[in-house]
Amino acid sequence: MTTTFDIDPGHLFIDGQWREATDGARMEVVDPSTGQVVTTVAQAGAGDVDAAVRAARDAFDRGPWPRMSGRERGRVLHRVGELIREHAEEITALESLDVGKPISLCGAVDVTNAADDYEYYASLAQSQDGATRDTPLSALAYTRREPLGVVAAITPFNFPLILAGSKLAPALAAGNTVVHKPAEETPLSALRMARLLQEAGVPDGVVNVVTGTGPVAGEALLRHPGIDKVAFTGSTAVGRHVASVAGEGLKTVMMELGGNAAHLVFEDADLEKAVGAIIKGFVFNTGQFCMAGPRLLVARPVHDTLVGILAEAVAQVPVGDPRDPRTVVGPMAGEKHLKKVEEYVELARKEGARVVVGGERLDLNGGYYYRPTVITGLSNDSRVVQEELFGPVLTVQPFDSEGEAVALANSTPYGLASGVQTSRLARAHRVAEQLHAGIVWINDWAVLDPAVPFGGVKDSGFGREYGPEALASYSKVKSVVVSLD
Ligand code: NAD
């Protein structure tokens, strides 16, 4: 697929208007498949963020959006989903260009999921009702669900469209207004979405997009007294800071942070089938996904066989230009991400590990490519095993018992996702219960749906995206007690 649209230099979207940053600052957007600058976007300063929050505040305090019925808001959000589908080809090309995502996966996964998010929360928008409570009082007691106010949505570079949708859709369905700050590396789809939201009928000021850096625009947003909730997805290090500042301001927070999931393969697993899930678990999005499964734990009797099958299969995974429909693994999203992966693999080599396949860059068009890599022979306390590597690298460790497998799986600070490959039903449930993770996949990997809650435990954060749980988290409960005397 070729890029068949013009990419306008991006502006800030505030109160339904497109604006330059007050000081005229701009940032470059780079195509990761070539390393070339493709466009620039406005770089917001603190004053611009203030203007965006004021617009959102005004839209919340005086505008129609929070006062509309859930059904009316649902109608608008449903139209957003339709518009995403109508413009799927263009949005796919834009997101692929910005992040380096293979075009075939980007359309089927990112764009489809974003549309699903809006349609799912459109259908839930009118389910936000309260309840009457039975009391001994001479009173009618009931609860109402009301929106929180202005939500700051701060998103990372790896799934710009999906992670914006997973916040904006429930936040808007519940009647909030939003200021969205996308990652500095990948701001393009957020700006395109602002146009679509407006076209769908979202009133001015309800959604504002400020492109800019974390330390300036992100920090200003987070500290702004006009913000009621911070919905953050990003690294654990930045998340810790964001949570502490938001805590000081007594803002509601949702933290979707890093991951380093274990994928457990028992001797009773269907190995041929497991290989597909294992590969998806570490190469999807070039390994740049929070729910990746880069730590493979394998029952010793099948360890060598599985490593052999994997070595062959991983070497066949098509790596290349994201615009080629055959490509499964594109470039890393930026040079710094590529360098980080190289450093970890270098460290593994120094520690005496064996690089079974991959372990090097792919030199192609000046892009940030790294070959899918499988490493064996690392100890569990190696930094390569314990830390979030965030690239297409799989480490493999053997285990001798179910108890040891669970202990190894739970041995990192993270707890976002986990997976189990087994043909024994009782084992699947038993192990799932013991894993420290917000989601556990049995005999598959990364199967998601907006109806299924997603989020972490431990250093992977708290709060949940998706499901009715996320919608509830964007509202507060008010009790009304009416005297019957
Ligand atoms: P990051 O933490 O560097 O940045 C995330 C966002 O925070 C960006 O928009 C950035 O500009 C902003 N930011 C940075 N400093 C800030 C500050 N001081 N105040 C406010 N905002 C600030 O993360 P990244 O490198 O873009 O993304 C990768 C990370 O995100 C990985 O750790 C990954 O696991 C995590 N992630 C988690 C999930 C999840 O659902 N749990 C999903 C995707 C990515």
Coordinates of C-alpha atoms and ligand atoms in Angstrom, one line a residue:
M1 CA 0.0 0.0 0.0
T2 CA 1.3 3.5 -0.8
T3 CA 0.6 6.6 1.1
T4 CA -2.3 8.2 -0.9
F5 CA -2.9 11.2 1.3
D6 CA -1.1 14.5 2.2
I7 CA 0.1 14.7 5.8
D8 CA -0.5 18.3 6.8
P9 CA 1.9 19.7 9.4
G10 CA 0.0 19.1 12.6
H11 CA -1.4 21.7 14.8
L12 CA -2.8 21.7 18.3
F13 CA -6.5 21.0 18.5
I14 CA -8.1 23.2 21.1
D15 CA -11.7 24.1 21.5
G16 CA -12.5 22.8 18.0
Q17 CA -9.8 25.0 16.4
W18 CA -6.4 24.2 14.9
R19 CA -3.7 26.3 16.4
E20 CA 0.1 26.7 16.3
A21 CA 1.9 26.5 19.7
T22 CA 2.0 30.0 21.2
D23 CA 5.8 30.2 20.7
G24 CA 5.6 28.6 17.3
A25 CA 7.7 25.5 18.4
R26 CA 7.4 22.4 16.3
M27 CA 8.7 18.8 16.5
E28 CA 9.8 16.4 13.8
V29 CA 8.0 13.1 13.0
V30 CA 10.2 10.4 11.6
D31 CA 9.3 7.4 9.5
P32 CA 11.0 4.5 11.4
S33 CA 11.4 2.5 8.2
T34 CA 13.7 5.0 6.6
G35 CA 14.8 7.3 9.5
Q36 CA 13.6 10.3 7.4
V37 CA 11.5 13.2 8.7
V38 CA 8.0 13.0 7.2
T39 CA 6.4 16.0 8.8
T40 CA 6.4 18.3 11.8
V41 CA 3.7 18.9 14.5
A42 CA 3.2 21.8 16.9
Q43 CA 5.1 21.4 20.2
A44 CA 2.8 22.6 23.0
G45 CA 4.1 24.7 25.9
A46 CA 2.5 25.1 29.3
G47 CA 0.4 28.0 28.1
D48 CA -1.1 25.9 25.3
V49 CA -1.9 23.1 27.7
D50 CA -3.6 25.6 29.9
A51 CA -5.7 26.7 27.0
A52 CA -6.6 23.1 26.2
V53 CA -7.6 22.4 29.8
R54 CA -9.7 25.6 30.0
A55 CA -11.5 24.6 26.9
A56 CA -12.2 21.1 28.3
R57 CA -13.2 22.6 31.6
D58 CA -15.6 25.0 30.0
A59 CA -17.1 22.3 27.8
F60 CA -17.6 20.2 30.9
D61 CA -19.0 23.0 33.2
R62 CA -21.2 24.6 30.6
G63 CA -21.4 22.6 27.4
P64 CA -24.0 20.1 26.2
W65 CA -21.9 16.9 26.4
P66 CA -22.1 15.9 30.1
R67 CA -25.8 16.9 30.0
M68 CA -26.8 14.7 27.1
S69 CA -28.3 11.4 27.8
G70 CA -26.1 8.4 27.5
R71 CA -28.1 7.2 24.5
E72 CA -27.4 10.5 22.7
R73 CA -23.7 10.3 23.5
G74 CA -23.7 6.7 22.4
R75 CA -25.1 7.7 19.0
V76 CA -22.2 10.1 18.4
L77 CA -19.6 7.6 19.5
H78 CA -21.1 5.0 17.3
R79 CA -20.6 7.4 14.4
V80 CA -16.9 7.8 15.4
G81 CA -16.6 4.0 15.0
E82 CA -18.2 4.1 11.6
L83 CA -16.0 7.0 10.5
I84 CA -12.8 5.1 11.6
R85 CA -14.0 2.1 9.4
E86 CA -14.8 4.4 6.5
H87 CA -11.4 6.0 6.7
A88 CA -9.6 2.7 7.6
E89 CA -7.2 2.7 4.6
E90 CA -6.0 6.2 5.3
I91 CA -5.7 5.8 9.1
T92 CA -3.9 2.5 8.6
A93 CA -1.3 4.1 6.3
L94 CA -0.8 7.0 8.7
E95 CA -0.4 4.8 11.8
S96 CA 1.9 2.5 9.9
L97 CA 4.1 5.4 8.7
D98 CA 4.3 6.9 12.2
V99 CA 5.1 3.8 14.2
G100 CA 6.5 1.4 11.5
K101 CA 3.7 -1.1 12.0
P102 CA 3.3 -3.6 9.2
I103 CA 0.4 -2.4 7.1
S104 CA -1.5 -5.7 7.1
L105 CA -1.5 -6.0 10.9
C106 CA -2.1 -2.3 11.5
G107 CA -5.4 -2.4 9.6
A108 CA -6.6 -5.7 11.0
V109 CA -5.5 -4.9 14.6
D110 CA -5.0 -1.2 15.4
V111 CA -7.7 0.4 13.3
T112 CA -10.3 -2.3 13.8
N113 CA -9.7 -2.3 17.6
A114 CA -10.0 1.5 17.7
A115 CA -13.4 1.3 15.9
D116 CA -14.5 -1.5 18.2
D117 CA -13.6 0.6 21.2
Y118 CA -15.9 3.4 20.2
E119 CA -18.7 1.1 19.1
Y120 CA -18.5 -1.0 22.4
Y121 CA -18.7 2.1 24.6
A122 CA -21.4 3.6 22.4
S123 CA -23.5 0.6 23.3
L124 CA -22.6 0.8 27.0
A125 CA -23.1 4.6 27.2
Q126 CA -26.7 4.3 28.4
S127 CA -25.9 1.6 31.0
Q128 CA -24.7 4.2 33.4
D129 CA -27.6 4.1 35.7
G130 CA -27.8 4.2 39.5
A131 CA -29.8 2.0 41.9
T132 CA -32.3 2.5 44.6
R133 CA -31.2 1.3 48.1
D134 CA -33.3 -0.5 50.6
T135 CA -32.9 1.2 54.0
P136 CA -34.8 1.5 57.3
L137 CA -35.0 5.3 56.8
S138 CA -38.2 7.1 56.1
A139 CA -36.5 8.2 52.8
L140 CA -36.0 7.2 49.2
A141 CA -32.3 6.6 48.8
Y142 CA -30.8 6.3 45.3
T143 CA -27.5 6.6 43.5
R144 CA -26.6 8.5 40.4
R145 CA -23.5 8.0 38.2
E146 CA -22.0 11.3 37.2
P147 CA -18.9 12.0 35.0
L148 CA -15.7 12.9 36.8
G149 CA -14.9 16.1 34.8
V150 CA -11.8 16.7 32.7
V151 CA -9.7 13.7 31.9
A152 CA -6.0 14.0 30.9
A153 CA -5.2 11.1 28.6
I154 CA -1.4 10.5 28.2
T155 CA -0.4 7.8 25.8
P156 CA 2.8 6.0 24.7
F157 CA 4.4 5.5 21.3
N158 CA 3.6 1.9 20.6
F159 CA -0.2 1.8 20.0
P160 CA -1.2 5.4 19.5
L161 CA -4.7 4.8 18.1
I162 CA -5.8 1.9 20.3
L163 CA -4.6 3.4 23.5
A164 CA -6.2 6.7 22.8
G165 CA -9.5 4.9 21.9
S166 CA -9.3 2.8 25.1
K167 CA -9.3 6.0 27.1
L168 CA -11.4 8.4 25.0
A169 CA -14.2 6.0 24.3
P170 CA -15.2 5.2 27.9
A171 CA -14.3 8.7 29.1
L172 CA -16.6 10.3 26.5
A173 CA -19.3 7.7 27.0
A174 CA -19.5 8.6 30.7
G175 CA -19.9 12.3 29.8
N176 CA -16.4 13.6 30.6
T177 CA -14.3 16.0 28.5
V178 CA -10.7 15.2 27.5
V179 CA -7.3 16.6 26.8
H180 CA -5.1 14.0 25.0
K181 CA -1.4 14.2 24.9
P182 CA 0.0 11.6 22.5
A183 CA 3.7 10.4 22.6
E184 CA 6.1 12.8 21.0
E185 CA 7.3 10.1 18.5
T186 CA 3.9 9.1 17.2
P187 CA 1.3 12.0 17.3
L188 CA -0.2 11.6 13.8
S189 CA -3.3 9.4 14.4
A190 CA -4.4 11.5 17.4
L191 CA -4.6 14.6 15.2
R192 CA -6.5 12.6 12.5
M193 CA -8.9 11.3 15.2
A194 CA -9.6 14.8 16.4
R195 CA -11.0 15.6 13.0
L196 CA -13.1 12.5 12.9
L197 CA -14.5 13.1 16.4
Q198 CA -15.5 16.6 15.4
E199 CA -17.1 15.3 12.2
A200 CA -19.0 12.7 14.2
G201 CA -20.6 15.4 16.2
V202 CA -18.4 15.6 19.4
P203 CA -18.9 19.3 20.4
D204 CA -16.0 21.7 20.4
G205 CA -13.9 21.6 23.6
V206 CA -14.9 18.1 24.5
V207 CA -11.8 16.6 23.0
N208 CA -8.6 18.6 22.8
V209 CA -5.2 17.3 21.5
V210 CA -1.9 18.8 22.5
T211 CA 1.1 17.4 20.8
G212 CA 4.3 17.9 22.8
T213 CA 7.0 16.4 25.0
G214 CA 6.4 14.6 28.2
P215 CA 8.5 16.8 30.5
V216 CA 6.8 20.0 29.2
A217 CA 3.3 19.4 27.8
G218 CA 2.8 16.1 29.8
E219 CA 4.0 17.6 33.0
A220 CA 1.9 20.8 32.6
L221 CA -1.2 18.7 31.9
L222 CA -0.6 16.4 34.9
R223 CA -0.1 19.4 37.3
H224 CA -3.0 21.4 36.0
P225 CA -5.7 22.0 38.7
G226 CA -8.4 21.8 36.1
I227 CA -7.7 18.1 35.6
D228 CA -9.9 15.6 37.5
K229 CA -8.4 12.3 36.3
V230 CA -5.1 11.2 34.7
A231 CA -5.4 8.2 32.5
F232 CA -1.8 7.2 31.8
T233 CA -0.3 4.5 29.7
G234 CA 3.5 4.4 29.5
S235 CA 6.6 3.1 31.2
T236 CA 6.8 2.2 34.9
A237 CA 9.4 4.9 35.6
V238 CA 7.4 7.7 34.2
G239 CA 4.2 6.2 35.6
R240 CA 5.7 6.4 39.1
H241 CA 6.3 10.1 38.7
V242 CA 2.9 10.7 37.1
A243 CA 1.1 8.8 39.9
S244 CA 2.9 10.7 42.6
V245 CA 2.2 14.2 41.1
A246 CA -1.4 13.3 40.4
G247 CA -1.7 11.9 44.0
E248 CA -0.5 15.2 45.4
G249 CA -3.2 17.0 43.4
L250 CA -5.7 14.3 44.7
K251 CA -6.6 13.4 41.1
T252 CA -8.1 10.1 40.2
V253 CA -5.5 8.0 38.4
M254 CA -5.4 5.0 36.1
M255 CA -1.9 3.6 35.5
E256 CA -1.2 1.1 32.6
L257 CA 2.5 0.6 32.9
G258 CA 5.3 -1.7 31.7
G259 CA 5.2 -5.5 31.4
N260 CA 7.6 -8.5 31.1
A261 CA 5.3 -11.4 30.8
A262 CA 6.1 -15.1 31.2
H263 CA 4.8 -17.7 28.7
L264 CA 4.7 -21.1 30.4
V265 CA 4.9 -24.2 28.2
F266 CA 4.1 -27.5 30.0
E267 CA 5.2 -30.9 28.7
D268 CA 1.6 -31.8 27.8
A269 CA 1.2 -28.8 25.5
D270 CA 0.5 -29.0 21.8
L271 CA 4.0 -27.7 20.7
E272 CA 3.2 -27.1 17.1
K273 CA 0.2 -24.9 18.1
A274 CA 2.1 -23.3 20.9
V275 CA 4.8 -22.0 18.6
G276 CA 2.4 -19.7 16.8
A277 CA 1.3 -18.1 20.1
I278 CA 4.9 -17.9 21.4
I279 CA 6.1 -16.1 18.2
K280 CA 3.1 -13.7 18.2
G281 CA 3.9 -13.1 21.9
F282 CA 7.3 -11.6 21.2
V283 CA 7.4 -10.3 17.6
F284 CA 4.0 -8.7 17.4
N285 CA 4.5 -4.9 17.0
T286 CA 8.2 -5.7 16.8
G287 CA 8.1 -6.7 20.4
Q288 CA 7.1 -3.2 21.4
F289 CA 4.0 -4.2 23.4
C290 CA 3.3 -4.0 27.1
M291 CA 1.6 -7.4 27.0
A292 CA 4.5 -9.1 25.1
G293 CA 5.6 -12.5 26.4
P294 CA 9.4 -12.3 26.1
R295 CA 10.1 -14.8 28.9
L296 CA 9.5 -18.3 27.7
L297 CA 9.5 -20.9 30.5
V298 CA 9.5 -24.5 29.2
A299 CA 9.2 -27.9 30.9
R300 CA 12.6 -29.5 30.7
P301 CA 11.5 -32.6 28.8
V302 CA 10.3 -30.6 25.9
H303 CA 12.8 -27.6 26.2
D304 CA 15.3 -28.7 23.5
T305 CA 12.6 -29.8 21.0
L306 CA 10.8 -26.5 21.4
V307 CA 13.9 -24.4 21.0
G308 CA 14.7 -26.4 17.8
I309 CA 11.2 -25.8 16.4
L310 CA 11.3 -22.1 17.4
A311 CA 14.8 -21.5 15.8
E312 CA 13.5 -22.7 12.5
A313 CA 10.1 -20.9 12.7
V314 CA 11.5 -17.6 13.9
A315 CA 14.1 -17.5 11.1
Q316 CA 11.2 -17.6 8.6
V317 CA 9.3 -14.7 10.0
P318 CA 9.2 -12.0 7.3
V319 CA 11.0 -8.8 8.5
G320 CA 10.9 -5.8 6.3
D321 CA 9.2 -2.7 4.9
P322 CA 6.0 -2.2 6.8
R323 CA 4.3 -1.2 3.5
D324 CA 4.8 -4.7 2.1
P325 CA 1.7 -6.7 2.9
R326 CA 3.8 -9.8 3.5
T327 CA 5.8 -8.1 6.3
V328 CA 5.1 -9.4 9.8
V329 CA 7.9 -7.6 11.7
G330 CA 8.6 -4.0 10.8
P331 CA 11.2 -1.6 12.2
M332 CA 11.4 -0.5 15.8
A333 CA 9.6 2.8 16.3
G334 CA 12.8 4.8 16.9
E335 CA 16.5 4.6 16.9
K336 CA 16.7 4.8 20.7
H337 CA 14.5 1.7 21.0
L338 CA 16.7 -0.2 18.5
K339 CA 19.9 0.8 20.5
K340 CA 18.3 -0.4 23.7
V341 CA 17.6 -3.9 22.2
E342 CA 21.1 -4.1 20.9
E343 CA 22.5 -3.3 24.3
Y344 CA 20.4 -6.0 26.0
V345 CA 21.5 -8.7 23.5
E346 CA 25.1 -7.6 23.9
L347 CA 24.7 -8.0 27.6
A348 CA 23.2 -11.5 27.1
R349 CA 26.3 -12.4 25.0
K350 CA 28.6 -11.1 27.7
E351 CA 26.8 -13.2 30.3
G352 CA 27.6 -16.3 28.2
A353 CA 24.1 -16.8 26.8
R354 CA 23.5 -18.5 23.4
V355 CA 21.8 -16.5 20.7
V356 CA 19.9 -19.3 18.9
V357 CA 18.6 -17.1 16.1
G358 CA 18.7 -13.4 15.2
G359 CA 20.8 -11.2 17.4
E360 CA 21.5 -8.5 14.9
R361 CA 20.2 -5.5 13.0
L362 CA 18.7 -5.8 9.6
D363 CA 20.2 -3.2 7.3
L364 CA 17.3 -1.9 5.1
N365 CA 16.6 1.6 3.7
G366 CA 18.2 3.3 6.8
G367 CA 15.3 2.0 9.0
Y368 CA 15.5 0.8 12.6
Y369 CA 15.2 -3.0 12.0
Y370 CA 16.2 -5.8 14.3
R371 CA 15.9 -9.5 13.6
P372 CA 13.6 -11.5 15.8
T373 CA 15.9 -13.1 18.4
V374 CA 15.8 -16.2 20.6
I375 CA 18.3 -16.5 23.5
T376 CA 18.9 -19.5 25.8
G377 CA 21.2 -20.0 28.8
L378 CA 20.5 -16.9 30.8
S379 CA 20.1 -17.1 34.6
N380 CA 16.8 -15.8 36.0
D381 CA 18.5 -12.9 37.7
S382 CA 20.0 -11.6 34.5
R383 CA 18.8 -8.0 33.7
V384 CA 17.9 -9.3 30.2
V385 CA 15.3 -11.6 31.9
Q386 CA 14.2 -9.3 34.6
E387 CA 13.8 -6.0 32.8
E388 CA 11.4 -4.8 30.1
L389 CA 13.4 -5.1 26.9
F390 CA 10.6 -3.9 24.6
G391 CA 11.9 -5.5 21.4
P392 CA 11.6 -8.7 19.3
V393 CA 13.7 -10.8 21.7
L394 CA 12.7 -14.0 23.5
T395 CA 14.6 -15.6 26.4
V396 CA 14.0 -19.3 27.1
Q397 CA 14.5 -21.0 30.5
P398 CA 13.7 -24.6 31.5
F399 CA 11.7 -25.6 34.6
D400 CA 11.3 -28.9 36.4
S401 CA 8.0 -28.6 38.2
E402 CA 4.7 -26.6 38.0
G403 CA 5.7 -24.9 41.3
E404 CA 9.0 -23.7 39.8
A405 CA 7.3 -22.5 36.7
V406 CA 4.9 -20.3 38.7
A407 CA 7.7 -19.0 40.9
L408 CA 9.8 -18.1 37.8
A409 CA 6.8 -16.5 36.2
N410 CA 6.1 -14.3 39.2
S411 CA 9.7 -13.4 39.8
T412 CA 9.9 -10.0 38.1
P413 CA 8.4 -6.7 39.4
Y414 CA 5.9 -6.7 36.6
G415 CA 2.4 -8.3 36.4
L416 CA 0.5 -7.3 33.3
A417 CA 0.0 -10.5 31.3
S418 CA 0.9 -14.2 31.4
G419 CA 0.2 -17.3 29.3
V420 CA 0.0 -21.0 29.8
Q421 CA 0.3 -23.7 27.1
T422 CA -1.1 -27.0 28.4
S423 CA -3.7 -29.6 27.3
R424 CA -4.7 -30.3 30.9
L425 CA -7.8 -28.3 31.9
A426 CA -7.2 -28.5 35.7
R427 CA -3.6 -27.3 35.3
A428 CA -4.7 -24.4 33.1
H429 CA -7.0 -23.1 35.8
R430 CA -4.7 -23.9 38.7
V431 CA -1.8 -22.1 37.2
A432 CA -3.9 -19.2 36.0
E433 CA -5.0 -18.6 39.5
Q434 CA -1.5 -18.4 40.8
L435 CA 0.0 -16.1 38.2
H436 CA 0.5 -12.5 39.3
A437 CA -1.0 -10.8 36.2
G438 CA -4.0 -8.8 35.1
I439 CA -4.7 -11.2 32.2
V440 CA -3.8 -14.8 31.6
W441 CA -4.1 -16.4 28.2
I442 CA -4.5 -20.2 27.9
N443 CA -3.2 -21.8 24.7
D444 CA -3.0 -18.4 22.9
W445 CA -1.5 -14.9 23.3
A446 CA -2.7 -11.3 23.1
V447 CA -6.3 -12.0 22.5
L448 CA -8.1 -8.8 23.4
D449 CA -11.6 -7.4 23.1
P450 CA -13.0 -4.1 24.5
A451 CA -15.4 -6.2 26.6
V452 CA -12.5 -7.9 28.5
P453 CA -10.9 -5.8 31.2
F454 CA -7.1 -5.2 30.8
G455 CA -4.6 -3.9 33.2
G456 CA -1.8 -4.8 35.6
V457 CA -0.7 -5.6 39.1
K458 CA 2.6 -4.8 40.9
D459 CA 4.8 -2.5 38.8
S460 CA 2.5 -2.9 35.8
G461 CA 0.1 -0.4 37.4
F462 CA -3.5 -0.3 38.6
G463 CA -6.9 0.4 37.3
R464 CA -8.5 -1.4 34.3
E465 CA -9.1 -0.4 30.7
Y466 CA -11.9 -2.0 28.7
G467 CA -15.1 -3.6 29.9
P468 CA -17.8 -2.0 32.0
E469 CA -15.1 -1.7 34.7
A470 CA -13.4 1.1 32.6
L471 CA -16.6 2.9 32.0
A472 CA -17.4 2.9 35.8
S473 CA -13.9 4.3 36.5
Y474 CA -14.7 7.4 34.5
S475 CA -17.7 8.3 36.7
K476 CA -18.4 8.9 40.4
V477 CA -21.3 7.9 42.5
K478 CA -23.6 10.4 44.1
S479 CA -26.2 9.4 46.7
V480 CA -29.5 11.2 46.9
V481 CA -31.6 10.7 50.0
V482 CA -35.2 12.1 49.8
S483 CA -37.2 12.5 52.9
L484 CA -40.6 10.8 52.8
D485 CA -42.0 12.6 55.8
Ligands
NAD1 P1 6.9 6.7 28.3 O1 6.6 6.5 29.7 O2 8.3 7.2 27.9 O3 5.9 7.8 27.7 C1 4.5 7.7 27.8 C2 3.8 9.0 27.7 O4 4.2 9.8 28.9 C3 4.3 9.9 26.5 O5 3.2 10.6 26.0 C4 5.3 10.8 27.2 O6 5.4 12.1 26.5 C5 4.6 11.1 28.5 N1 5.5 11.6 29.6 C6 6.8 11.5 29.7 N2 7.3 12.2 30.8 C7 6.2 12.7 31.3 C8 6.0 13.6 32.4 N3 7.0 14.0 33.2 N4 4.7 14.0 32.7 C9 3.7 13.6 32.0 N5 3.8 12.8 30.9 C10 5.1 12.4 30.6 O7 6.5 5.4 27.5 P2 6.8 5.0 26.0 O8 8.2 4.8 25.8 O9 6.1 6.0 25.1 O10 6.0 3.7 25.9 C11 6.5 2.4 26.2 C12 6.0 2.0 27.6 O11 4.6 2.0 27.7 C13 6.5 0.6 27.9 O12 7.0 0.5 29.3 C14 5.2 -0.2 27.8 O13 5.1 -1.4 28.5 C15 4.2 0.8 28.3 N6 2.9 0.4 27.8 C16 2.0 -0.1 28.7 C17 0.7 -0.5 28.3 C18 -0.3 -1.0 29.2 O14 -1.5 -1.2 28.8 N7 0.0 -1.4 30.4 C19 0.4 -0.4 26.9 C20 1.3 0.2 26.0 C21 2.6 0.5 26.5

